Tab-separated table of C-alpha atoms in Angstrom:
chain	number	residue	atom	x	y	z
A	29	UNK	CA	204.412	234.976	23.533
A	30	UNK	CA	202.570	232.763	21.050
A	31	UNK	CA	204.326	232.064	17.750
A	32	UNK	CA	203.361	230.013	14.712
A	33	UNK	CA	205.342	227.893	12.296
A	34	UNK	CA	203.717	226.935	8.980
A	35	UNK	CA	204.716	224.289	6.456
A	36	UNK	CA	202.698	225.151	3.345
A	37	UNK	CA	202.629	222.415	0.740
A	38	UNK	CA	200.614	221.883	-2.389
A	39	UNK	CA	198.570	219.078	-0.827
A	40	UNK	CA	198.036	220.490	2.662
A	41	UNK	CA	199.412	223.057	5.121
A	42	UNK	CA	200.498	222.379	8.696
A	43	UNK	CA	200.596	224.940	11.473
A	44	UNK	CA	202.306	224.377	14.842
A	45	UNK	CA	201.899	226.800	17.722
A	46	UNK	CA	204.524	227.385	20.395
A	47	UNK	CA	204.246	229.284	23.660
A	48	UNK	CA	207.589	231.006	24.265
A	49	UNK	CA	208.248	231.422	27.983
A	50	UNK	CA	211.331	232.387	30.033
A	51	UNK	CA	211.634	228.948	31.599
A	52	UNK	CA	210.684	226.650	28.752
A	53	UNK	CA	208.890	226.692	25.415
A	54	UNK	CA	205.782	224.518	25.158
A	55	UNK	CA	203.956	223.290	22.060
A	56	UNK	CA	200.343	224.383	22.198
A	57	UNK	CA	198.781	222.606	19.261
A	58	UNK	CA	199.068	221.604	15.630
A	59	UNK	CA	196.563	221.593	12.794
A	60	UNK	CA	196.208	220.873	9.092
A	61	UNK	CA	194.647	223.127	6.503
A	62	UNK	CA	194.270	223.362	2.745
A	63	UNK	CA	197.155	223.380	0.288
A	64	UNK	CA	198.761	226.217	-1.640
A	65	UNK	CA	199.777	226.718	-5.249
A	66	UNK	CA	202.127	229.164	-6.933
A	67	UNK	CA	201.164	232.737	-6.091
A	68	UNK	CA	201.076	233.590	-9.790
A	69	UNK	CA	198.449	230.907	-10.468
A	70	UNK	CA	194.854	232.004	-11.076
A	71	UNK	CA	193.813	231.494	-7.447
A	72	UNK	CA	197.308	231.619	-5.966
A	73	UNK	CA	196.865	234.430	-3.462
A	74	UNK	CA	193.401	233.278	-2.372
A	75	UNK	CA	194.603	229.716	-1.806
A	76	UNK	CA	197.659	230.944	0.110
A	77	UNK	CA	195.517	232.979	2.492
A	78	UNK	CA	192.971	230.178	2.879
A	79	UNK	CA	195.735	227.689	3.685
A	80	UNK	CA	197.175	229.933	6.405
A	81	UNK	CA	193.799	230.673	7.950
A	82	UNK	CA	192.491	227.095	7.885
A	83	UNK	CA	195.661	225.559	9.320
A	84	UNK	CA	195.941	228.248	12.009
A	85	UNK	CA	192.307	227.761	13.034
A	86	UNK	CA	192.861	224.002	13.252
A	87	UNK	CA	195.956	224.521	15.417
A	88	UNK	CA	194.143	226.969	17.704
A	89	UNK	CA	191.279	224.507	18.114
A	90	UNK	CA	193.731	221.715	18.931
A	91	UNK	CA	195.332	223.982	21.538
A	92	UNK	CA	191.973	224.902	23.043
A	93	UNK	CA	192.565	228.565	22.221
A	94	UNK	CA	190.010	231.060	20.834
A	95	UNK	CA	190.047	231.425	17.051
A	96	UNK	CA	190.673	235.157	17.453
A	97	UNK	CA	193.916	234.578	19.388
A	98	UNK	CA	196.756	236.742	18.095
A	99	UNK	CA	200.223	235.510	17.275
A	100	UNK	CA	203.315	237.480	18.209
A	101	UNK	CA	205.323	236.207	15.243
A	102	UNK	CA	204.916	233.723	12.405
A	103	UNK	CA	207.076	232.112	9.732
A	104	UNK	CA	205.839	230.240	6.672
A	105	UNK	CA	207.875	227.832	4.623
A	106	UNK	CA	206.157	227.395	1.250
A	107	UNK	CA	207.069	225.610	-1.939
A	108	UNK	CA	207.949	227.879	-4.843
A	109	UNK	CA	209.087	230.874	-2.769
A	110	UNK	CA	212.478	232.045	-3.986
A	111	UNK	CA	214.496	234.130	-1.525
A	112	UNK	CA	214.920	237.815	-2.385
A	113	UNK	CA	212.242	237.911	-5.074
A	114	UNK	CA	209.085	239.980	-5.504
A	115	UNK	CA	207.196	236.712	-5.018
A	116	UNK	CA	208.600	236.458	-1.505
A	117	UNK	CA	207.556	240.042	-0.812
A	118	UNK	CA	204.004	239.267	-1.972
A	119	UNK	CA	203.858	236.243	0.295
A	120	UNK	CA	205.115	238.376	3.155
A	121	UNK	CA	202.372	240.952	2.618
A	122	UNK	CA	199.707	238.243	2.468
A	123	UNK	CA	200.930	236.654	5.716
A	124	UNK	CA	200.942	240.022	7.481
A	125	UNK	CA	197.414	240.674	6.215
A	126	UNK	CA	195.995	237.306	7.309
A	127	UNK	CA	197.520	237.511	10.787
A	128	UNK	CA	197.259	241.296	11.174
A	129	UNK	CA	200.944	241.499	12.071
A	130	UNK	CA	203.639	243.982	11.044
A	131	UNK	CA	206.146	242.751	8.476
A	132	UNK	CA	208.911	242.712	11.100
A	133	UNK	CA	207.079	239.906	12.915
A	134	UNK	CA	206.540	237.704	9.864
A	135	UNK	CA	208.638	235.843	7.339
A	136	UNK	CA	207.734	233.863	4.230
A	137	UNK	CA	210.504	231.734	2.768
A	138	UNK	CA	211.033	228.548	0.780
A	139	UNK	CA	210.055	225.314	2.526
A	140	UNK	CA	213.519	223.955	1.837
A	141	UNK	CA	214.943	226.524	4.267
A	142	UNK	CA	212.501	225.766	7.059
A	143	UNK	CA	213.190	222.074	6.489
A	144	UNK	CA	216.943	222.620	6.738
A	145	UNK	CA	216.625	224.796	9.868
A	146	UNK	CA	214.381	222.194	11.471
A	147	UNK	CA	216.638	219.250	10.728
A	148	UNK	CA	219.941	221.009	11.386
A	149	UNK	CA	219.461	224.075	13.631
A	150	UNK	CA	223.242	224.489	13.696
A	151	UNK	CA	225.930	222.815	11.668
A	152	UNK	CA	226.119	221.018	8.356
A	153	UNK	CA	223.586	218.753	6.712
A	154	UNK	CA	221.326	218.166	3.731
A	155	UNK	CA	217.534	218.362	3.634
A	156	UNK	CA	215.972	216.226	0.900
A	157	UNK	CA	212.303	217.018	0.368
A	158	UNK	CA	210.218	214.676	-1.736
A	159	UNK	CA	206.539	215.409	-1.300
A	160	UNK	CA	204.143	216.706	-3.904
A	161	UNK	CA	207.248	218.397	-5.361
A	162	UNK	CA	210.947	217.929	-4.682
A	163	UNK	CA	213.927	220.051	-3.679
A	164	UNK	CA	217.290	219.506	-1.983
A	165	UNK	CA	219.201	222.076	0.083
A	166	UNK	CA	222.438	221.670	2.016
A	167	UNK	CA	224.600	223.770	4.314
A	168	UNK	CA	228.239	223.387	5.374
A	169	UNK	CA	229.845	224.306	8.697
A	170	UNK	CA	230.466	227.893	7.569
A	171	UNK	CA	226.819	228.470	6.636
A	172	UNK	CA	227.389	228.255	2.883
A	173	UNK	CA	224.402	226.709	1.091
A	174	UNK	CA	223.780	224.877	-2.167
A	175	UNK	CA	220.438	223.913	-3.660
A	176	UNK	CA	219.312	221.438	-6.318
A	177	UNK	CA	215.861	220.975	-7.816
A	178	UNK	CA	212.602	222.643	-6.945
A	179	UNK	CA	212.282	224.532	-10.225
A	180	UNK	CA	208.598	223.768	-10.677
A	181	UNK	CA	206.610	220.757	-11.870
A	182	UNK	CA	206.733	221.769	-15.533
A	183	UNK	CA	210.532	221.819	-15.530
A	184	UNK	CA	211.994	219.808	-12.680
A	185	UNK	CA	209.702	217.424	-10.784
A	186	UNK	CA	211.729	214.209	-11.013
A	187	UNK	CA	211.648	212.380	-7.685
A	188	UNK	CA	208.387	213.939	-6.511
A	189	UNK	CA	205.027	212.321	-5.804
A	190	UNK	CA	203.603	214.349	-8.684
A	191	UNK	CA	206.132	212.884	-11.102
A	192	UNK	CA	205.566	209.328	-9.865
A	193	UNK	CA	201.803	209.683	-10.293
A	194	UNK	CA	202.221	211.390	-13.674
A	195	UNK	CA	204.505	208.659	-14.989
A	196	UNK	CA	202.112	206.010	-13.701
A	197	UNK	CA	199.188	207.569	-15.526
A	198	UNK	CA	201.233	207.792	-18.719
A	199	UNK	CA	201.962	204.070	-18.393
A	200	UNK	CA	198.262	203.351	-18.009
A	201	UNK	CA	197.507	204.955	-21.381
A	202	UNK	CA	200.252	202.951	-23.063
A	203	UNK	CA	198.720	199.835	-21.525
A	204	UNK	CA	195.269	200.775	-22.784
A	205	UNK	CA	196.674	201.205	-26.302
A	206	UNK	CA	198.417	197.853	-26.205
A	207	UNK	CA	201.850	199.438	-26.526
A	208	UNK	CA	202.921	197.628	-23.355
A	209	UNK	CA	201.376	194.696	-21.505
A	210	UNK	CA	198.530	195.631	-19.194
A	211	UNK	CA	198.946	195.143	-15.452
A	212	UNK	CA	196.624	195.883	-12.494
A	213	UNK	CA	198.230	199.335	-12.302
A	214	UNK	CA	195.982	200.685	-15.070
A	215	UNK	CA	192.763	199.709	-13.321
A	216	UNK	CA	194.022	200.948	-9.949
A	217	UNK	CA	194.780	204.398	-11.343
A	218	UNK	CA	191.653	204.707	-13.441
A	219	UNK	CA	189.409	203.567	-10.578
A	220	UNK	CA	190.966	206.232	-8.370
A	221	UNK	CA	190.160	208.851	-11.002
A	222	UNK	CA	186.702	207.496	-11.790
A	223	UNK	CA	187.642	206.840	-15.423
A	224	UNK	CA	186.838	203.854	-17.629
A	225	UNK	CA	188.466	204.825	-20.939
A	226	UNK	CA	191.471	206.697	-22.324
A	227	UNK	CA	189.114	209.373	-23.631
A	228	UNK	CA	187.834	210.007	-20.109
A	229	UNK	CA	191.397	210.274	-18.804
A	230	UNK	CA	192.209	212.766	-21.573
A	231	UNK	CA	189.113	214.831	-20.784
A	232	UNK	CA	190.001	214.846	-17.088
A	233	UNK	CA	193.541	215.989	-17.853
A	234	UNK	CA	192.230	218.808	-20.022
A	235	UNK	CA	190.322	220.297	-17.100
A	236	UNK	CA	191.432	221.672	-13.761
A	237	UNK	CA	190.591	218.637	-11.624
A	238	UNK	CA	193.707	216.676	-12.531
A	239	UNK	CA	196.160	219.179	-11.075
A	240	UNK	CA	199.580	218.650	-9.501
A	241	UNK	CA	198.145	217.576	-6.140
A	242	UNK	CA	195.716	215.132	-7.781
A	243	UNK	CA	198.538	213.482	-9.717
A	244	UNK	CA	200.634	213.321	-6.543
A	245	UNK	CA	197.843	211.380	-4.833
A	246	UNK	CA	198.326	208.626	-7.418
A	247	UNK	CA	201.912	207.996	-6.283
A	248	UNK	CA	200.978	205.559	-3.467
A	249	UNK	CA	199.093	203.429	-6.008
A	250	UNK	CA	202.161	203.254	-8.258
A	251	UNK	CA	204.267	202.406	-5.222
A	252	UNK	CA	201.864	199.678	-4.099
A	253	UNK	CA	201.968	197.966	-7.493
A	254	UNK	CA	205.760	198.255	-7.525
A	255	UNK	CA	205.933	196.419	-4.192
A	256	UNK	CA	203.737	193.704	-5.739
A	257	UNK	CA	206.313	193.216	-8.480
A	258	UNK	CA	204.994	195.353	-11.336
A	259	UNK	CA	208.180	195.915	-13.336
A	260	UNK	CA	206.896	199.076	-15.040
A	261	UNK	CA	205.979	200.658	-11.692
A	262	UNK	CA	209.349	199.595	-10.298
A	263	UNK	CA	211.096	201.408	-13.143
A	264	UNK	CA	209.164	204.585	-12.283
A	265	UNK	CA	210.345	204.389	-8.665
A	266	UNK	CA	213.901	203.605	-9.764
A	267	UNK	CA	214.015	206.699	-11.994
A	268	UNK	CA	212.689	208.846	-9.149
A	269	UNK	CA	215.233	207.429	-6.715
A	270	UNK	CA	218.077	208.104	-9.149
A	271	UNK	CA	216.939	211.718	-9.553
A	272	UNK	CA	216.766	212.277	-5.793
A	273	UNK	CA	220.158	210.692	-5.174
A	274	UNK	CA	221.649	212.793	-7.973
A	275	UNK	CA	220.419	215.984	-6.281
A	276	UNK	CA	221.836	214.947	-2.895
A	277	UNK	CA	225.163	213.924	-4.395
A	278	UNK	CA	225.490	217.215	-6.262
A	279	UNK	CA	224.799	219.225	-3.096
A	280	UNK	CA	227.266	217.160	-1.057
A	281	UNK	CA	230.002	217.610	-3.648
A	282	UNK	CA	229.359	221.336	-4.094
A	283	UNK	CA	229.740	221.870	-0.334
A	284	UNK	CA	232.590	219.340	0.092
A	285	UNK	CA	230.561	217.458	2.698
A	286	UNK	CA	232.183	214.222	3.777
A	287	UNK	CA	229.786	211.523	5.034
A	288	UNK	CA	226.872	213.977	5.097
A	289	UNK	CA	223.840	213.661	7.340
A	290	UNK	CA	220.660	213.675	5.238
A	291	UNK	CA	217.205	214.528	6.538
A	292	UNK	CA	214.429	213.019	4.412
A	293	UNK	CA	211.235	215.057	4.509
A	294	UNK	CA	207.984	215.079	2.566
A	295	UNK	CA	205.237	212.538	2.199
A	296	UNK	CA	206.721	210.597	-0.726
A	297	UNK	CA	210.087	209.719	0.770
A	298	UNK	CA	208.806	209.294	4.332
A	299	UNK	CA	205.705	207.185	3.547
A	300	UNK	CA	206.769	205.266	0.443
A	301	UNK	CA	209.339	202.913	1.944
A	302	UNK	CA	210.187	201.314	-1.374
A	303	UNK	CA	211.194	204.699	-2.786
A	304	UNK	CA	213.316	205.480	0.267
A	305	UNK	CA	215.060	202.105	0.032
A	306	UNK	CA	215.880	202.733	-3.617
A	307	UNK	CA	217.235	206.200	-2.770
A	308	UNK	CA	219.439	204.584	-0.107
A	309	UNK	CA	220.790	202.109	-2.658
A	310	UNK	CA	221.572	204.914	-5.091
A	311	UNK	CA	223.287	207.008	-2.402
A	312	UNK	CA	225.433	204.022	-1.472
A	313	UNK	CA	226.587	203.883	-5.084
A	314	UNK	CA	226.979	207.630	-5.680
A	315	UNK	CA	228.207	208.891	-2.294
A	316	UNK	CA	229.489	205.866	-0.448
A	317	UNK	CA	229.599	207.450	3.011
A	318	UNK	CA	226.412	209.115	4.271
A	319	UNK	CA	223.615	208.518	6.793
A	320	UNK	CA	219.984	209.416	7.389
A	321	UNK	CA	219.483	211.931	10.181
A	322	UNK	CA	216.313	211.214	12.173
A	323	UNK	CA	217.107	213.302	15.258
A	324	UNK	CA	216.300	216.819	14.060
A	325	UNK	CA	212.967	218.559	13.754
A	326	UNK	CA	210.724	219.018	10.754
A	327	UNK	CA	209.831	222.051	8.637
A	328	UNK	CA	207.395	223.384	11.265
A	329	UNK	CA	210.189	223.244	13.840
A	330	UNK	CA	212.425	225.138	11.436
A	331	UNK	CA	209.749	227.793	10.923
A	332	UNK	CA	209.324	228.131	14.689
A	333	UNK	CA	213.084	228.469	15.121
A	334	UNK	CA	213.082	231.351	12.634
A	335	UNK	CA	210.036	232.876	14.371
A	336	UNK	CA	211.915	232.883	17.687
A	337	UNK	CA	214.570	234.959	15.968
A	338	UNK	CA	211.946	237.495	14.939
A	339	UNK	CA	210.701	238.084	18.492
A	340	UNK	CA	214.267	238.341	19.786
A	341	UNK	CA	214.840	241.236	17.378
A	342	UNK	CA	211.898	243.199	18.765
């Protein structure tokens, strides 16, 4: 049987294919596709379907399989999907439609759950996701869960790449006004956006081009200037690190986890080493006893684990 595990983010979507066999499971291929947005957004459903199709086609090509190959089961972990809601049901219907599979062979859930299942297939642990957005989910030994964050970029994006990029761009406008001293950060951000004046930045922000994903792509520039000693950029990273550590600490305390294992996932915390180091410092202060867990799988592995469960129920 051929099953698929999808990790659908706002910047891009990954699909990993697994051949399930009696003797041993073998990974067939992996591919990247376009990103998703909230299903209630203007193009939400169209982008969701395009992300699934493009990432699946890329994975099939990587596996050397025909593009019309059928999956036996598939699970998608996507940001913004709340369990037990009509939104989840809509996502489920869209997945079944794209793959031409019955609902019993598909599942759409929040990416925090696929991340947690990938990192900790059994037992306790905390998944901290800091990518375009952020969310933190933990589970104790009894299976009880607690979640912090992930309530959407308008309300709760602290610690995400979007928020880092957004704060950096706000700083650049204050620099342009003379409210704070100018540093190379302003030029770096404006060059990336193709802007030369505050008015151009304002006009860009008023349109659709400067969306959540576009702001998230500015985060590495803020991080780079922070590593060069820009104190304003460093303060942005410090605030983000504090927010992420606060979420982890709250989850650990709610579940009474002693010395919890924490799996860091998402492009911001895995690629921006300065941010991860600051999160570590904050966790040392807030939790004391904890450790990074680097032995588990990722969100695609978690989705595949859930997909195995679907074919076992058939």
